Amino acid sequence: MESAFRRGAREGLRDFLPLSVGLVPWAMVTGIAMRSIGLSPLEAMGMNVLVYAGTAQLGTLPLIASGAPLWLIFATAMVLNLRFVIFSAALAPVFHGHPLMRRLASSYLLVDGLFAVGADKLIKADDPHWRWGYYIAPSVYCWLVWQCCTLVGVLGASVMPRDWSLEFMTTIALTVMVIPMLRERPMWLAALVGGLGAVLLRDLPLRMGLIVGIALGIGAGFLAERALSGRAPR
């Protein structure tokens, strides 16, 4: 009889596999971008392993290239990764009772796509072995795909054809991952306000338009949630 862990791992990989296709161009673009600002292959891959957050990497690279102060680079990365605080809090009950090292590894491997496709199943499942298999198998697979495809971008940055439009493919990949998370009106409003704000304020110095856009999106989502909660019957 197949173990619960293996069954969960198989189901997790099956659910995550279609979404993982978008990781390929995104990781390659990240590798190319890191090389384009002057990082050596070793530095680029070191950042890729330590940070392991494509949005934060791409968001901070222009600041690194422009010589921005360290506090601004750190603050930008923190703001871009704030969503993982929410993701982690939502998944915390799933890892209740697990060893500390397993929880630390799980937090490091957490990615948007896995949360989007698997959070509901993980929270509703009762078998801890199934849940662990469902989480760790696609997480490790995602990490390996990301590192390998980023390495391709790092090593091939000088020969990659510019007419491949990888940046556009990355935008499509991000959109595919974000849309499943937009399940309620406050989420849609937050995404719309944040996106428009970042675009309209893109000319602010030191890429501050991105941070301001994120703040506007969070604020809009919070106010919308409060407004809807106020209307709810008591």
PDB file of N, CA and C in Angstrom, residues 63-156:
ATOM      1  N   LEU A  63      18.432  48.879  -7.703  1.00  0.00           N
ATOM      2  CA  LEU A  63      18.947  49.658  -6.581  1.00  0.00           C
ATOM      3  C   LEU A  63      20.416  49.328  -6.332  1.00  0.00           C
ATOM      4  N   ILE A  64      20.745  48.043  -6.425  1.00  0.00           N
ATOM      5  CA  ILE A  64      22.139  47.629  -6.252  1.00  0.00           C
ATOM      6  C   ILE A  64      23.004  48.257  -7.344  1.00  0.00           C
ATOM      7  N   ALA A  65      22.498  48.240  -8.573  1.00  0.00           N
ATOM      8  CA  ALA A  65      23.258  48.777  -9.699  1.00  0.00           C
ATOM      9  C   ALA A  65      23.468  50.276  -9.579  1.00  0.00           C
ATOM     10  N   SER A  66      22.492  50.983  -8.999  1.00  0.00           N
ATOM     11  CA  SER A  66      22.591  52.438  -8.889  1.00  0.00           C
ATOM     12  C   SER A  66      23.344  52.892  -7.652  1.00  0.00           C
ATOM     13  N   GLY A  67      23.788  51.945  -6.817  1.00  0.00           N
ATOM     14  CA  GLY A  67      24.512  52.304  -5.605  1.00  0.00           C
ATOM     15  C   GLY A  67      23.626  52.845  -4.508  1.00  0.00           C
ATOM     16  N   ALA A  68      22.375  52.427  -4.474  1.00  0.00           N
ATOM     17  CA  ALA A  68      21.442  52.895  -3.441  1.00  0.00           C
ATOM     18  C   ALA A  68      21.921  52.451  -2.062  1.00  0.00           C
ATOM     19  N   PRO A  69      21.538  53.179  -1.034  1.00  0.00           N
ATOM     20  CA  PRO A  69      21.958  52.808   0.321  1.00  0.00           C
ATOM     21  C   PRO A  69      21.419  51.439   0.722  1.00  0.00           C
ATOM     22  N   LEU A  70      22.152  50.766   1.574  1.00  0.00           N
ATOM     23  CA  LEU A  70      21.810  49.402   1.974  1.00  0.00           C
ATOM     24  C   LEU A  70      20.437  49.339   2.636  1.00  0.00           C
ATOM     25  N   TRP A  71      20.097  50.374   3.425  1.00  0.00           N
ATOM     26  CA  TRP A  71      18.808  50.343   4.115  1.00  0.00           C
ATOM     27  C   TRP A  71      17.650  50.339   3.125  1.00  0.00           C
ATOM     28  N   LEU A  72      17.806  51.049   2.002  1.00  0.00           N
ATOM     29  CA  LEU A  72      16.740  51.101   1.006  1.00  0.00           C
ATOM     30  C   LEU A  72      16.611  49.754   0.278  1.00  0.00           C
ATOM     31  N   ILE A  73      17.755  49.132  -0.019  1.00  0.00           N
ATOM     32  CA  ILE A  73      17.723  47.815  -0.658  1.00  0.00           C
ATOM     33  C   ILE A  73      17.037  46.806   0.266  1.00  0.00           C
ATOM     34  N   PHE A  74      17.404  46.845   1.537  1.00  0.00           N
ATOM     35  CA  PHE A  74      16.811  45.936   2.517  1.00  0.00           C
ATOM     36  C   PHE A  74      15.311  46.204   2.669  1.00  0.00           C
ATOM     37  N   ALA A  75      14.932  47.476   2.762  1.00  0.00           N
ATOM     38  CA  ALA A  75      13.520  47.829   2.936  1.00  0.00           C
ATOM     39  C   ALA A  75      12.697  47.405   1.721  1.00  0.00           C
ATOM     40  N   THR A  76      13.258  47.592   0.531  1.00  0.00           N
ATOM     41  CA  THR A  76      12.552  47.192  -0.689  1.00  0.00           C
ATOM     42  C   THR A  76      12.315  45.689  -0.705  1.00  0.00           C
ATOM     43  N   ALA A  77      13.348  44.915  -0.364  1.00  0.00           N
ATOM     44  CA  ALA A  77      13.200  43.458  -0.326  1.00  0.00           C
ATOM     45  C   ALA A  77      12.148  43.039   0.705  1.00  0.00           C
ATOM     46  N   MET A  78      12.137  43.701   1.857  1.00  0.00           N
ATOM     47  CA  MET A  78      11.175  43.369   2.898  1.00  0.00           C
ATOM     48  C   MET A  78       9.746  43.658   2.436  1.00  0.00           C
ATOM     49  N   VAL A  79       9.558  44.821   1.808  1.00  0.00           N
ATOM     50  CA  VAL A  79       8.214  45.186   1.339  1.00  0.00           C
ATOM     51  C   VAL A  79       7.744  44.211   0.263  1.00  0.00           C
ATOM     52  N   LEU A  80       8.633  43.874  -0.668  1.00  0.00           N
ATOM     53  CA  LEU A  80       8.266  42.965  -1.746  1.00  0.00           C
ATOM     54  C   LEU A  80       7.931  41.563  -1.237  1.00  0.00           C
ATOM     55  N   ASN A  81       8.451  41.210  -0.071  1.00  0.00           N
ATOM     56  CA  ASN A  81       8.221  39.874   0.476  1.00  0.00           C
ATOM     57  C   ASN A  81       7.220  39.847   1.629  1.00  0.00           C
ATOM     58  N   LEU A  82       6.540  40.958   1.859  1.00  0.00           N
ATOM     59  CA  LEU A  82       5.579  41.003   2.964  1.00  0.00           C
ATOM     60  C   LEU A  82       4.496  39.929   2.839  1.00  0.00           C
ATOM     61  N   ARG A  83       4.157  39.582   1.597  1.00  0.00           N
ATOM     62  CA  ARG A  83       3.086  38.596   1.409  1.00  0.00           C
ATOM     63  C   ARG A  83       3.423  37.266   2.060  1.00  0.00           C
ATOM     64  N   PHE A  84       4.712  36.970   2.210  1.00  0.00           N
ATOM     65  CA  PHE A  84       5.081  35.683   2.791  1.00  0.00           C
ATOM     66  C   PHE A  84       4.776  35.629   4.285  1.00  0.00           C
ATOM     67  N   VAL A  85       4.669  36.775   4.923  1.00  0.00           N
ATOM     68  CA  VAL A  85       4.234  36.786   6.329  1.00  0.00           C
ATOM     69  C   VAL A  85       2.802  36.272   6.407  1.00  0.00           C
ATOM     70  N   ILE A  86       1.962  36.736   5.465  1.00  0.00           N
ATOM     71  CA  ILE A  86       0.566  36.296   5.427  1.00  0.00           C
ATOM     72  C   ILE A  86       0.490  34.822   5.048  1.00  0.00           C
ATOM     73  N   PHE A  87       1.262  34.423   4.037  1.00  0.00           N
ATOM     74  CA  PHE A  87       1.264  33.013   3.628  1.00  0.00           C
ATOM     75  C   PHE A  87       1.688  32.108   4.786  1.00  0.00           C
ATOM     76  N   SER A  88       2.743  32.507   5.477  1.00  0.00           N
ATOM     77  CA  SER A  88       3.260  31.686   6.571  1.00  0.00           C
ATOM     78  C   SER A  88       2.259  31.571   7.706  1.00  0.00           C
ATOM     79  N   ALA A  89       1.604  32.685   8.019  1.00  0.00           N
ATOM     80  CA  ALA A  89       0.604  32.655   9.088  1.00  0.00           C
ATOM     81  C   ALA A  89      -0.560  31.740   8.720  1.00  0.00           C
ATOM     82  N   ALA A  90      -0.944  31.750   7.451  1.00  0.00           N
ATOM     83  CA  ALA A  90      -2.054  30.901   7.015  1.00  0.00           C
ATOM     84  C   ALA A  90      -1.688  29.427   7.079  1.00  0.00           C
ATOM     85  N   LEU A  91      -0.418  29.110   6.793  1.00  0.00           N
ATOM     86  CA  LEU A  91       0.012  27.713   6.764  1.00  0.00           C
ATOM     87  C   LEU A  91       0.573  27.221   8.094  1.00  0.00           C
ATOM     88  N   ALA A  92       0.684  28.108   9.080  1.00  0.00           N
ATOM     89  CA  ALA A  92       1.276  27.718  10.365  1.00  0.00           C
ATOM     90  C   ALA A  92       0.612  26.496  10.991  1.00  0.00           C
ATOM     91  N   PRO A  93      -0.723  26.383  10.985  1.00  0.00           N
ATOM     92  CA  PRO A  93      -1.343  25.195  11.589  1.00  0.00           C
ATOM     93  C   PRO A  93      -0.939  23.889  10.904  1.00  0.00           C
ATOM     94  N   VAL A  94      -0.590  23.962   9.622  1.00  0.00           N
ATOM     95  CA  VAL A  94      -0.198  22.764   8.881  1.00  0.00           C
ATOM     96  C   VAL A  94       1.073  22.150   9.469  1.00  0.00           C
ATOM     97  N   PHE A  95       1.962  22.998  10.006  1.00  0.00           N
ATOM     98  CA  PHE A  95       3.250  22.526  10.507  1.00  0.00           C
ATOM     99  C   PHE A  95       3.294  22.467  12.032  1.00  0.00           C
ATOM    100  N   HIS A  96       2.153  22.547  12.658  1.00  0.00           N
ATOM    101  CA  HIS A  96       2.112  22.457  14.114  1.00  0.00           C
ATOM    102  C   HIS A  96       2.630  21.093  14.561  1.00  0.00           C
ATOM    103  N   GLY A  97       3.594  21.131  15.483  1.00  0.00           N
ATOM    104  CA  GLY A  97       4.156  19.897  16.000  1.00  0.00           C
ATOM    105  C   GLY A  97       5.332  19.358  15.218  1.00  0.00           C
ATOM    106  N   HIS A  98       5.664  19.972  14.088  1.00  0.00           N
ATOM    107  CA  HIS A  98       6.814  19.519  13.315  1.00  0.00           C
ATOM    108  C   HIS A  98       8.111  20.040  13.949  1.00  0.00           C
ATOM    109  N   PRO A  99       9.229  19.358  13.730  1.00  0.00           N
ATOM    110  CA  PRO A  99      10.515  19.827  14.275  1.00  0.00           C
ATOM    111  C   PRO A  99      10.880  21.209  13.745  1.00  0.00           C
ATOM    112  N   LEU A 100      11.679  21.921  14.531  1.00  0.00           N
ATOM    113  CA  LEU A 100      12.051  23.285  14.168  1.00  0.00           C
ATOM    114  C   LEU A 100      12.762  23.342  12.817  1.00  0.00           C
ATOM    115  N   MET A 101      13.696  22.439  12.571  1.00  0.00           N
ATOM    116  CA  MET A 101      14.442  22.468  11.319  1.00  0.00           C
ATOM    117  C   MET A 101      13.525  22.239  10.121  1.00  0.00           C
ATOM    118  N   ARG A 102      12.519  21.406  10.281  1.00  0.00           N
ATOM    119  CA  ARG A 102      11.574  21.180   9.191  1.00  0.00           C
ATOM    120  C   ARG A 102      10.755  22.438   8.924  1.00  0.00           C
ATOM    121  N   ARG A 103      10.372  23.130   9.977  1.00  0.00           N
ATOM    122  CA  ARG A 103       9.608  24.375   9.791  1.00  0.00           C
ATOM    123  C   ARG A 103      10.468  25.457   9.161  1.00  0.00           C
ATOM    124  N   LEU A 104      11.739  25.522   9.547  1.00  0.00           N
ATOM    125  CA  LEU A 104      12.635  26.506   8.945  1.00  0.00           C
ATOM    126  C   LEU A 104      12.843  26.212   7.458  1.00  0.00           C
ATOM    127  N   ALA A 105      13.039  24.951   7.133  1.00  0.00           N
ATOM    128  CA  ALA A 105      13.198  24.576   5.730  1.00  0.00           C
ATOM    129  C   ALA A 105      11.940  24.884   4.935  1.00  0.00           C
ATOM    130  N   SER A 106      10.787  24.658   5.545  1.00  0.00           N
ATOM    131  CA  SER A 106       9.520  24.926   4.863  1.00  0.00           C
ATOM    132  C   SER A 106       9.341  26.415   4.593  1.00  0.00           C
ATOM    133  N   SER A 107       9.764  27.245   5.542  1.00  0.00           N
ATOM    134  CA  SER A 107       9.631  28.693   5.345  1.00  0.00           C
ATOM    135  C   SER A 107      10.561  29.180   4.241  1.00  0.00           C
ATOM    136  N   TYR A 108      11.746  28.606   4.159  1.00  0.00           N
ATOM    137  CA  TYR A 108      12.689  28.977   3.105  1.00  0.00           C
ATOM    138  C   TYR A 108      12.173  28.571   1.726  1.00  0.00           C
ATOM    139  N   LEU A 109      11.516  27.429   1.639  1.00  0.00           N
ATOM    140  CA  LEU A 109      11.068  26.893   0.355  1.00  0.00           C
ATOM    141  C   LEU A 109       9.699  27.414  -0.080  1.00  0.00           C
ATOM    142  N   LEU A 110       9.024  28.162   0.762  1.00  0.00           N
ATOM    143  CA  LEU A 110       7.677  28.648   0.431  1.00  0.00           C
ATOM    144  C   LEU A 110       7.713  29.589  -0.766  1.00  0.00           C
ATOM    145  N   VAL A 111       6.845  29.327  -1.749  1.00  0.00           N
ATOM    146  CA  VAL A 111       6.753  30.171  -2.944  1.00  0.00           C
ATOM    147  C   VAL A 111       5.286  30.481  -3.228  1.00  0.00           C
ATOM    148  N   ASP A 112       5.067  31.525  -4.036  1.00  0.00           N
ATOM    149  CA  ASP A 112       3.711  31.975  -4.331  1.00  0.00           C
ATOM    150  C   ASP A 112       2.868  30.876  -4.973  1.00  0.00           C
ATOM    151  N   GLY A 113       3.455  30.208  -5.976  1.00  0.00           N
ATOM    152  CA  GLY A 113       2.685  29.228  -6.730  1.00  0.00           C
ATOM    153  C   GLY A 113       2.177  28.093  -5.886  1.00  0.00           C
ATOM    154  N   LEU A 114       3.013  27.586  -4.995  1.00  0.00           N
ATOM    155  CA  LEU A 114       2.598  26.485  -4.132  1.00  0.00           C
ATOM    156  C   LEU A 114       1.482  26.918  -3.199  1.00  0.00           C
ATOM    157  N   PHE A 115       1.587  28.123  -2.668  1.00  0.00           N
ATOM    158  CA  PHE A 115       0.519  28.618  -1.798  1.00  0.00           C
ATOM    159  C   PHE A 115      -0.782  28.764  -2.581  1.00  0.00           C
ATOM    160  N   ALA A 116      -0.682  29.270  -3.814  1.00  0.00           N
ATOM    161  CA  ALA A 116      -1.872  29.508  -4.628  1.00  0.00           C
ATOM    162  C   ALA A 116      -2.615  28.213  -4.934  1.00  0.00           C
ATOM    163  N   VAL A 117      -1.888  27.160  -5.276  1.00  0.00           N
ATOM    164  CA  VAL A 117      -2.555  25.930  -5.711  1.00  0.00           C
ATOM    165  C   VAL A 117      -2.813  24.950  -4.572  1.00  0.00           C
ATOM    166  N   GLY A 118      -2.060  25.069  -3.462  1.00  0.00           N
ATOM    167  CA  GLY A 118      -2.153  24.026  -2.452  1.00  0.00           C
ATOM    168  C   GLY A 118      -2.569  24.428  -1.063  1.00  0.00           C
ATOM    169  N   ALA A 119      -2.722  25.723  -0.797  1.00  0.00           N
ATOM    170  CA  ALA A 119      -3.010  26.154   0.574  1.00  0.00           C
ATOM    171  C   ALA A 119      -4.297  25.540   1.110  1.00  0.00           C
ATOM    172  N   ASP A 120      -5.356  25.569   0.312  1.00  0.00           N
ATOM    173  CA  ASP A 120      -6.643  25.045   0.784  1.00  0.00           C
ATOM    174  C   ASP A 120      -6.555  23.560   1.116  1.00  0.00           C
ATOM    175  N   LYS A 121      -5.909  22.787   0.233  1.00  0.00           N
ATOM    176  CA  LYS A 121      -5.783  21.352   0.480  1.00  0.00           C
ATOM    177  C   LYS A 121      -4.949  21.074   1.729  1.00  0.00           C
ATOM    178  N   LEU A 122      -3.874  21.832   1.904  1.00  0.00           N
ATOM    179  CA  LEU A 122      -3.016  21.627   3.059  1.00  0.00           C
ATOM    180  C   LEU A 122      -3.751  21.916   4.356  1.00  0.00           C
ATOM    181  N   ILE A 123      -4.512  22.980   4.366  1.00  0.00           N
ATOM    182  CA  ILE A 123      -5.213  23.387   5.586  1.00  0.00           C
ATOM    183  C   ILE A 123      -6.335  22.413   5.929  1.00  0.00           C
ATOM    184  N   LYS A 124      -7.015  21.898   4.901  1.00  0.00           N
ATOM    185  CA  LYS A 124      -8.156  21.018   5.137  1.00  0.00           C
ATOM    186  C   LYS A 124      -7.756  19.575   5.405  1.00  0.00           C
ATOM    187  N   ALA A 125      -6.565  19.171   5.007  1.00  0.00           N
ATOM    188  CA  ALA A 125      -6.131  17.784   5.185  1.00  0.00           C
ATOM    189  C   ALA A 125      -5.880  17.471   6.658  1.00  0.00           C
ATOM    190  N   ASP A 126      -6.105  16.226   7.037  1.00  0.00           N
ATOM    191  CA  ASP A 126      -5.928  15.806   8.426  1.00  0.00           C
ATOM    192  C   ASP A 126      -4.642  15.020   8.656  1.00  0.00           C
ATOM    193  N   ASP A 127      -4.165  14.307   7.636  1.00  0.00           N
ATOM    194  CA  ASP A 127      -3.007  13.438   7.783  1.00  0.00           C
ATOM    195  C   ASP A 127      -1.718  14.251   7.694  1.00  0.00           C
ATOM    196  N   PRO A 128      -0.928  14.339   8.771  1.00  0.00           N
ATOM    197  CA  PRO A 128       0.304  15.139   8.733  1.00  0.00           C
ATOM    198  C   PRO A 128       1.332  14.606   7.747  1.00  0.00           C
ATOM    199  N   HIS A 129       1.349  13.298   7.529  1.00  0.00           N
ATOM    200  CA  HIS A 129       2.302  12.717   6.564  1.00  0.00           C
ATOM    201  C   HIS A 129       1.929  13.097   5.132  1.00  0.00           C
ATOM    202  N   TRP A 130       0.642  13.066   4.829  1.00  0.00           N
ATOM    203  CA  TRP A 130       0.182  13.487   3.504  1.00  0.00           C
ATOM    204  C   TRP A 130       0.499  14.960   3.282  1.00  0.00           C
ATOM    205  N   ARG A 131       0.220  15.768   4.296  1.00  0.00           N
ATOM    206  CA  ARG A 131       0.471  17.210   4.162  1.00  0.00           C
ATOM    207  C   ARG A 131       1.952  17.499   3.933  1.00  0.00           C
ATOM    208  N   TRP A 132       2.815  16.796   4.653  1.00  0.00           N
ATOM    209  CA  TRP A 132       4.243  17.023   4.487  1.00  0.00           C
ATOM    210  C   TRP A 132       4.700  16.614   3.083  1.00  0.00           C
ATOM    211  N   GLY A 133       4.226  15.495   2.606  1.00  0.00           N
ATOM    212  CA  GLY A 133       4.569  15.068   1.255  1.00  0.00           C
ATOM    213  C   GLY A 133       4.043  16.032   0.205  1.00  0.00           C
ATOM    214  N   TYR A 134       2.807  16.492   0.401  1.00  0.00           N
ATOM    215  CA  TYR A 134       2.188  17.419  -0.557  1.00  0.00           C
ATOM    216  C   TYR A 134       2.959  18.731  -0.620  1.00  0.00           C
ATOM    217  N   TYR A 135       3.513  19.159   0.503  1.00  0.00           N
ATOM    218  CA  TYR A 135       4.238  20.428   0.554  1.00  0.00           C
ATOM    219  C   TYR A 135       5.680  20.290   0.081  1.00  0.00           C
ATOM    220  N   ILE A 136       6.403  19.319   0.586  1.00  0.00           N
ATOM    221  CA  ILE A 136       7.854  19.291   0.372  1.00  0.00           C
ATOM    222  C   ILE A 136       8.218  18.845  -1.039  1.00  0.00           C
ATOM    223  N   ALA A 137       7.467  17.948  -1.649  1.00  0.00           N
ATOM    224  CA  ALA A 137       7.835  17.447  -2.981  1.00  0.00           C
ATOM    225  C   ALA A 137       7.816  18.557  -4.034  1.00  0.00           C
ATOM    226  N   PRO A 138       6.717  19.309  -4.193  1.00  0.00           N
ATOM    227  CA  PRO A 138       6.749  20.396  -5.177  1.00  0.00           C
ATOM    228  C   PRO A 138       7.668  21.534  -4.769  1.00  0.00           C
ATOM    229  N   SER A 139       7.880  21.709  -3.464  1.00  0.00           N
ATOM    230  CA  SER A 139       8.773  22.774  -3.011  1.00  0.00           C
ATOM    231  C   SER A 139      10.211  22.510  -3.441  1.00  0.00           C
ATOM    232  N   VAL A 140      10.680  21.284  -3.229  1.00  0.00           N
ATOM    233  CA  VAL A 140      12.039  20.923  -3.640  1.00  0.00           C
ATOM    234  C   VAL A 140      12.156  20.951  -5.167  1.00  0.00           C
ATOM    235  N   TYR A 141      11.132  20.458  -5.839  1.00  0.00           N
ATOM    236  CA  TYR A 141      11.124  20.494  -7.309  1.00  0.00           C
ATOM    237  C   TYR A 141      11.228  21.933  -7.814  1.00  0.00           C
ATOM    238  N   CYS A 142      10.458  22.834  -7.209  1.00  0.00           N
ATOM    239  CA  CYS A 142      10.480  24.243  -7.601  1.00  0.00           C
ATOM    240  C   CYS A 142      11.863  24.846  -7.368  1.00  0.00           C
ATOM    241  N   TRP A 143      12.471  24.526  -6.229  1.00  0.00           N
ATOM    242  CA  TRP A 143      13.794  25.060  -5.918  1.00  0.00           C
ATOM    243  C   TRP A 143      14.819  24.605  -6.951  1.00  0.00           C
ATOM    244  N   LEU A 144      14.765  23.341  -7.316  1.00  0.00           N
ATOM    245  CA  LEU A 144      15.718  22.805  -8.290  1.00  0.00           C
ATOM    246  C   LEU A 144      15.519  23.442  -9.668  1.00  0.00           C
ATOM    247  N   VAL A 145      14.266  23.585 -10.090  1.00  0.00           N
ATOM    248  CA  VAL A 145      13.983  24.221 -11.384  1.00  0.00           C
ATOM    249  C   VAL A 145      14.483  25.660 -11.379  1.00  0.00           C
ATOM    250  N   TRP A 146      14.222  26.363 -10.291  1.00  0.00           N
ATOM    251  CA  TRP A 146      14.629  27.768 -10.200  1.00  0.00           C
ATOM    252  C   TRP A 146      16.141  27.908 -10.268  1.00  0.00           C
ATOM    253  N   GLN A 147      16.859  27.106  -9.507  1.00  0.00           N
ATOM    254  CA  GLN A 147      18.317  27.212  -9.495  1.00  0.00           C
ATOM    255  C   GLN A 147      18.915  26.835 -10.850  1.00  0.00           C
ATOM    256  N   CYS A 148      18.420  25.776 -11.455  1.00  0.00           N
ATOM    257  CA  CYS A 148      18.967  25.330 -12.746  1.00  0.00           C
ATOM    258  C   CYS A 148      18.693  26.344 -13.852  1.00  0.00           C
ATOM    259  N   CYS A 149      17.470  26.866 -13.915  1.00  0.00           N
ATOM    260  CA  CYS A 149      17.121  27.810 -14.979  1.00  0.00           C
ATOM    261  C   CYS A 149      17.783  29.165 -14.756  1.00  0.00           C
ATOM    262  N   THR A 150      17.975  29.547 -13.499  1.00  0.00           N
ATOM    263  CA  THR A 150      18.714  30.780 -13.233  1.00  0.00           C
ATOM    264  C   THR A 150      20.163  30.625 -13.674  1.00  0.00           C
ATOM    265  N   LEU A 151      20.738  29.452 -13.419  1.00  0.00           N
ATOM    266  CA  LEU A 151      22.111  29.191 -13.848  1.00  0.00           C
ATOM    267  C   LEU A 151      22.234  29.289 -15.368  1.00  0.00           C
ATOM    268  N   VAL A 152      21.219  28.823 -16.076  1.00  0.00           N
ATOM    269  CA  VAL A 152      21.218  28.955 -17.543  1.00  0.00           C
ATOM    270  C   VAL A 152      21.257  30.423 -17.932  1.00  0.00           C
ATOM    271  N   GLY A 153      20.448  31.239 -17.260  1.00  0.00           N
ATOM    272  CA  GLY A 153      20.450  32.670 -17.543  1.00  0.00           C
ATOM    273  C   GLY A 153      21.765  33.332 -17.197  1.00  0.00           C
ATOM    274  N   VAL A 154      22.362  32.931 -16.073  1.00  0.00           N
ATOM    275  CA  VAL A 154      23.638  33.507 -15.645  1.00  0.00           C
ATOM    276  C   VAL A 154      24.749  33.180 -16.643  1.00  0.00           C
ATOM    277  N   LEU A 155      24.824  31.924 -17.035  1.00  0.00           N
ATOM    278  CA  LEU A 155      25.896  31.500 -17.936  1.00  0.00           C
ATOM    279  C   LEU A 155      25.644  31.906 -19.381  1.00  0.00           C
ATOM    280  N   GLY A 156      24.368  32.067 -19.738  1.00  0.00           N
ATOM    281  CA  GLY A 156      24.050  32.403 -21.124  1.00  0.00           C
ATOM    282  C   GLY A 156      23.682  33.854 -21.339  1.00  0.00           C
TER     283      GLY A 156
END
